[in-house]
């Protein structure tokens, strides 16, 4: 994953819920501003990041050629939907694993924007308890619904000009996976809790 794509990737950070529904760290009133998160440059893939829920989980939206994959909508699913770019079709709601802080927002997001919810089969049952209090006492939006699709090692999902290959990384949960980018997403990898900052995900 050392190489970077020739097609530029633009990263944004927001929370989906703190600033009247959006905690985008860009200025909301000028400069690049919140509208910068919604802009689609011609021939450019984009990554939007939302920090959601009580333990500030990273949720991502990968956008390519008008299609979108939302990765790990852990909380605030309806708010995330409000801050996706206009005119973008959500193709997949992809979970890296089944913990509530990563899938608690799936139900509300799916109801708002559609898309196929996909998760590893080993974590389907875990995700169905996403809305229940965790071992730390935190609760998230809702229990995740039954998945539309499941994926396992080597499966590929496509979003616009990008594709993502499933890499099974059990340990944090039995069904933990990473999504390794190919095509216009080459050099990108969504790792969920397989990797923590400065550590691994158990």
mmCIF file of C-alpha atoms in Angstrom:
data_model
loop_
_atom_site.group_PDB
_atom_site.id
_atom_site.type_symbol
_atom_site.label_atom_id
_atom_site.label_comp_id
_atom_site.label_asym_id
_atom_site.label_seq_id
_atom_site.Cartn_x
_atom_site.Cartn_y
_atom_site.Cartn_z
ATOM 1 C CA UNK A 1 0.000 0.000 0.000
ATOM 2 C CA UNK A 2 3.006 2.295 -0.322
ATOM 3 C CA UNK A 3 2.124 3.677 -3.768
ATOM 4 C CA UNK A 4 -0.366 6.498 -4.140
ATOM 5 C CA UNK A 5 -2.957 6.830 -6.862
ATOM 6 C CA UNK A 6 -2.423 9.238 -9.729
ATOM 7 C CA UNK A 7 -5.976 10.370 -9.062
ATOM 8 C CA UNK A 8 -5.893 12.754 -6.135
ATOM 9 C CA UNK A 9 -7.589 11.930 -2.856
ATOM 10 C CA UNK A 10 -8.995 14.741 -0.737
ATOM 11 C CA UNK A 11 -9.445 14.091 2.972
ATOM 12 C CA UNK A 12 -11.891 15.902 5.202
ATOM 13 C CA UNK A 13 -12.633 15.464 8.876
ATOM 14 C CA UNK A 14 -15.999 16.010 10.519
ATOM 15 C CA UNK A 15 -18.109 14.504 13.251
ATOM 16 C CA UNK A 16 -21.547 14.232 11.712
ATOM 17 C CA UNK A 17 -23.210 15.432 14.902
ATOM 18 C CA UNK A 18 -21.443 18.150 16.912
ATOM 19 C CA UNK A 19 -21.898 21.366 14.874
ATOM 20 C CA UNK A 20 -25.636 21.340 14.240
ATOM 21 C CA UNK A 21 -25.125 17.936 12.733
ATOM 22 C CA UNK A 22 -21.656 18.436 11.325
ATOM 23 C CA UNK A 23 -18.354 18.891 13.098
ATOM 24 C CA UNK A 24 -16.325 19.394 9.937
ATOM 25 C CA UNK A 25 -13.076 20.915 11.093
ATOM 26 C CA UNK A 26 -12.969 23.302 8.124
ATOM 27 C CA UNK A 27 -14.440 26.772 8.673
ATOM 28 C CA UNK A 28 -18.215 26.644 8.219
ATOM 29 C CA UNK A 29 -18.523 30.293 7.260
ATOM 30 C CA UNK A 30 -15.812 30.974 4.732
ATOM 31 C CA UNK A 31 -12.679 29.794 3.029
ATOM 32 C CA UNK A 32 -12.797 26.128 2.110
ATOM 33 C CA UNK A 33 -15.700 25.732 4.486
ATOM 34 C CA UNK A 34 -18.283 23.008 4.742
ATOM 35 C CA UNK A 35 -19.103 23.323 1.042
ATOM 36 C CA UNK A 36 -15.582 22.106 0.364
ATOM 37 C CA UNK A 37 -16.615 18.724 1.745
ATOM 38 C CA UNK A 38 -19.384 18.551 -0.824
ATOM 39 C CA UNK A 39 -17.353 19.515 -3.878
ATOM 40 C CA UNK A 40 -16.575 16.828 -6.460
ATOM 41 C CA UNK A 41 -13.547 17.668 -8.549
ATOM 42 C CA UNK A 42 -13.611 16.131 -12.019
ATOM 43 C CA UNK A 43 -11.685 12.880 -12.088
ATOM 44 C CA UNK A 44 -10.932 12.983 -8.381
ATOM 45 C CA UNK A 45 -11.841 10.458 -5.746
ATOM 46 C CA UNK A 46 -12.620 11.852 -2.316
ATOM 47 C CA UNK A 47 -12.514 10.622 1.254
ATOM 48 C CA UNK A 48 -14.708 12.325 3.837
ATOM 49 C CA UNK A 49 -14.178 11.486 7.496
ATOM 50 C CA UNK A 50 -16.727 11.826 10.281
ATOM 51 C CA UNK A 51 -15.864 11.324 13.951
ATOM 52 C CA UNK A 52 -18.946 9.809 15.573
ATOM 53 C CA UNK A 53 -20.220 8.516 18.891
ATOM 54 C CA UNK A 54 -19.090 8.696 22.504
ATOM 55 C CA UNK A 55 -15.631 7.249 21.861
ATOM 56 C CA UNK A 56 -15.054 9.253 18.659
ATOM 57 C CA UNK A 57 -14.968 6.469 16.102
ATOM 58 C CA UNK A 58 -13.764 7.305 12.604
ATOM 59 C CA UNK A 59 -16.366 6.817 9.885
ATOM 60 C CA UNK A 60 -15.388 7.315 6.244
ATOM 61 C CA UNK A 61 -17.163 8.002 2.979
ATOM 62 C CA UNK A 62 -15.183 7.052 -0.117
ATOM 63 C CA UNK A 63 -16.555 8.736 -3.237
ATOM 64 C CA UNK A 64 -15.645 7.872 -6.818
ATOM 65 C CA UNK A 65 -17.448 8.789 -10.020
ATOM 66 C CA UNK A 66 -20.674 9.650 -8.209
ATOM 67 C CA UNK A 67 -20.766 6.458 -6.145
ATOM 68 C CA UNK A 68 -20.062 6.221 -2.437
ATOM 69 C CA UNK A 69 -19.031 3.583 0.074
ATOM 70 C CA UNK A 70 -19.588 4.529 3.716
ATOM 71 C CA UNK A 71 -17.249 2.633 6.039
ATOM 72 C CA UNK A 72 -18.137 2.063 9.719
ATOM 73 C CA UNK A 73 -21.070 4.394 10.464
ATOM 74 C CA UNK A 74 -20.832 3.770 14.184
ATOM 75 C CA UNK A 75 -23.334 6.337 15.366
ATOM 76 C CA UNK A 76 -25.399 9.258 14.084
ATOM 77 C CA UNK A 77 -26.413 7.456 10.895
ATOM 78 C CA UNK A 78 -29.062 10.021 9.991
ATOM 79 C CA UNK A 79 -26.641 12.911 10.556
ATOM 80 C CA UNK A 80 -23.990 11.248 8.404
ATOM 81 C CA UNK A 81 -26.585 10.970 5.636
ATOM 82 C CA UNK A 82 -27.304 14.698 5.851
ATOM 83 C CA UNK A 83 -23.669 15.544 5.192
ATOM 84 C CA UNK A 84 -22.927 13.291 2.272
ATOM 85 C CA UNK A 85 -22.486 15.227 -0.977
ATOM 86 C CA UNK A 86 -25.584 15.957 -3.028
ATOM 87 C CA UNK A 87 -26.027 13.734 -6.054
ATOM 88 C CA UNK A 88 -23.885 10.902 -4.719
ATOM 89 C CA UNK A 89 -25.335 7.387 -4.721
ATOM 90 C CA UNK A 90 -24.462 5.295 -1.685
ATOM 91 C CA UNK A 91 -23.643 1.867 -3.094
ATOM 92 C CA UNK A 92 -22.276 0.162 0.019
ATOM 93 C CA UNK A 93 -22.365 0.597 3.771
ATOM 94 C CA UNK A 94 -19.311 -1.440 4.680
ATOM 95 C CA UNK A 95 -18.361 -2.609 8.167
ATOM 96 C CA UNK A 96 -14.816 -3.501 9.118
ATOM 97 C CA UNK A 97 -16.251 -5.402 12.111
ATOM 98 C CA UNK A 98 -19.387 -5.738 14.207
ATOM 99 C CA UNK A 99 -18.821 -3.616 17.324
ATOM 100 C CA UNK A 100 -21.497 -1.034 18.104
ATOM 101 C CA UNK A 101 -19.169 1.916 17.695
ATOM 102 C CA UNK A 102 -18.671 0.855 14.068
ATOM 103 C CA UNK A 103 -22.135 -0.372 13.024
ATOM 104 C CA UNK A 104 -24.615 1.338 15.381
ATOM 105 C CA UNK A 105 -25.506 3.892 12.700
ATOM 106 C CA UNK A 106 -26.040 1.399 9.864
ATOM 107 C CA UNK A 107 -29.819 1.119 10.258
ATOM 108 C CA UNK A 108 -30.495 4.869 10.246
ATOM 109 C CA UNK A 109 -28.028 5.522 7.434
ATOM 110 C CA UNK A 110 -29.488 2.762 5.280
ATOM 111 C CA UNK A 111 -33.014 4.044 5.865
ATOM 112 C CA UNK A 112 -31.907 7.537 4.830
ATOM 113 C CA UNK A 113 -29.796 6.822 1.746
ATOM 114 C CA UNK A 114 -30.131 3.147 0.824
ATOM 115 C CA UNK A 115 -27.109 1.119 -0.183
ATOM 116 C CA UNK A 116 -26.160 -2.479 0.525
ATOM 117 C CA UNK A 117 -24.966 -3.188 4.056
ATOM 118 C CA UNK A 118 -22.029 -5.614 3.979
ATOM 119 C CA UNK A 119 -20.074 -7.255 6.809
ATOM 120 C CA UNK A 120 -18.038 -10.415 7.382
ATOM 121 C CA UNK A 121 -20.339 -13.357 8.268
ATOM 122 C CA UNK A 122 -18.447 -14.048 11.500
ATOM 123 C CA UNK A 123 -19.556 -10.665 12.892
ATOM 124 C CA UNK A 124 -23.186 -10.611 11.750
ATOM 125 C CA UNK A 125 -24.568 -11.708 15.120
ATOM 126 C CA UNK A 126 -22.310 -9.324 17.047
ATOM 127 C CA UNK A 127 -23.552 -6.414 14.924
ATOM 128 C CA UNK A 128 -27.162 -7.281 15.723
ATOM 129 C CA UNK A 129 -26.445 -6.144 19.313
ATOM 130 C CA UNK A 130 -24.812 -2.843 18.308
ATOM 131 C CA UNK A 131 -27.463 -0.691 19.988
ATOM 132 C CA UNK A 132 -27.138 -2.396 23.360
ATOM 133 C CA UNK A 133 -24.830 -0.960 26.041
ATOM 134 C CA UNK A 134 -21.238 -2.070 25.497
ATOM 135 C CA UNK A 135 -18.901 -3.434 28.155
ATOM 136 C CA UNK A 136 -17.858 0.192 28.703
ATOM 137 C CA UNK A 137 -21.489 1.233 29.159
ATOM 138 C CA UNK A 138 -21.816 3.113 25.858
ATOM 139 C CA UNK A 139 -24.862 2.769 23.621
ATOM 140 C CA UNK A 140 -25.125 3.505 19.914
ATOM 141 C CA UNK A 141 -27.982 4.310 17.523
ATOM 142 C CA UNK A 142 -29.459 0.899 16.800
ATOM 143 C CA UNK A 143 -28.770 -2.772 16.408
ATOM 144 C CA UNK A 144 -27.496 -3.415 12.881
ATOM 145 C CA UNK A 145 -29.986 -5.058 10.510
ATOM 146 C CA UNK A 146 -29.418 -8.291 8.641
ATOM 147 C CA UNK A 147 -26.750 -7.658 6.016
ATOM 148 C CA UNK A 148 -27.618 -7.418 2.351
ATOM 149 C CA UNK A 149 -24.281 -9.028 1.530
ATOM 150 C CA UNK A 150 -21.372 -10.620 3.351
ATOM 151 C CA UNK A 151 -17.742 -10.636 2.277
ATOM 152 C CA UNK A 152 -14.752 -12.836 3.010
ATOM 153 C CA UNK A 153 -11.062 -13.026 2.124
ATOM 154 C CA UNK A 154 -10.336 -11.952 -1.446
ATOM 155 C CA UNK A 155 -13.802 -10.610 -2.270
ATOM 156 C CA UNK A 156 -13.805 -7.298 -4.140
ATOM 157 C CA UNK A 157 -16.364 -4.506 -3.980
ATOM 158 C CA UNK A 158 -16.369 -1.731 -6.573
ATOM 159 C CA UNK A 159 -17.250 1.929 -6.145
ATOM 160 C CA UNK A 160 -16.954 4.064 -9.267
ATOM 161 C CA UNK A 161 -13.399 3.701 -10.532
ATOM 162 C CA UNK A 162 -12.218 2.284 -7.202
ATOM 163 C CA UNK A 163 -12.269 -1.245 -5.892
ATOM 164 C CA UNK A 164 -11.533 -2.662 -2.460
ATOM 165 C CA UNK A 165 -10.250 -6.152 -1.748
ATOM 166 C CA UNK A 166 -11.228 -7.812 1.526
ATOM 167 C CA UNK A 167 -8.355 -8.888 3.767
ATOM 168 C CA UNK A 168 -9.443 -10.979 6.754
ATOM 169 C CA UNK A 169 -7.733 -9.819 9.960
ATOM 170 C CA UNK A 170 -9.419 -11.692 12.834
ATOM 171 C CA UNK A 171 -8.342 -10.838 16.364
ATOM 172 C CA UNK A 172 -10.132 -7.687 17.414
ATOM 173 C CA UNK A 173 -13.285 -9.611 16.505
ATOM 174 C CA UNK A 174 -13.641 -12.926 14.631
ATOM 175 C CA UNK A 175 -14.905 -11.126 11.548
ATOM 176 C CA UNK A 176 -12.544 -8.149 11.454
ATOM 177 C CA UNK A 177 -11.414 -7.193 7.966
ATOM 178 C CA UNK A 178 -9.428 -4.537 6.149
ATOM 179 C CA UNK A 179 -10.422 -3.077 2.779
ATOM 180 C CA UNK A 180 -7.372 -2.659 0.542
ATOM 181 C CA UNK A 181 -7.827 -0.184 -2.275
ATOM 182 C CA UNK A 182 -7.214 -0.953 -5.938
ATOM 183 C CA UNK A 183 -7.891 0.952 -9.141
ATOM 184 C CA UNK A 184 -8.331 4.639 -8.344
ATOM 185 C CA UNK A 185 -8.171 3.752 -4.622
ATOM 186 C CA UNK A 186 -4.673 2.271 -4.865
ATOM 187 C CA UNK A 187 -2.696 3.256 -1.771
ATOM 188 C CA UNK A 188 -5.784 3.472 0.462
ATOM 189 C CA UNK A 189 -6.658 0.918 3.145
ATOM 190 C CA UNK A 190 -9.517 1.031 5.630
ATOM 191 C CA UNK A 191 -8.345 -0.938 8.664
ATOM 192 C CA UNK A 192 -11.097 -0.531 11.265
ATOM 193 C CA UNK A 193 -9.712 -1.628 14.636
ATOM 194 C CA UNK A 194 -7.147 -4.007 13.177
ATOM 195 C CA UNK A 195 -4.721 -1.152 13.808
ATOM 196 C CA UNK A 196 -4.987 1.439 16.557
ATOM 197 C CA UNK A 197 -2.748 4.488 16.701
ATOM 198 C CA UNK A 198 0.569 3.132 17.928
ATOM 199 C CA UNK A 199 -0.863 -0.338 18.572
ATOM 200 C CA UNK A 200 -2.841 -3.260 17.149
ATOM 201 C CA UNK A 201 -6.466 -4.157 17.741
ATOM 202 C CA UNK A 202 -5.864 -7.181 19.981
#
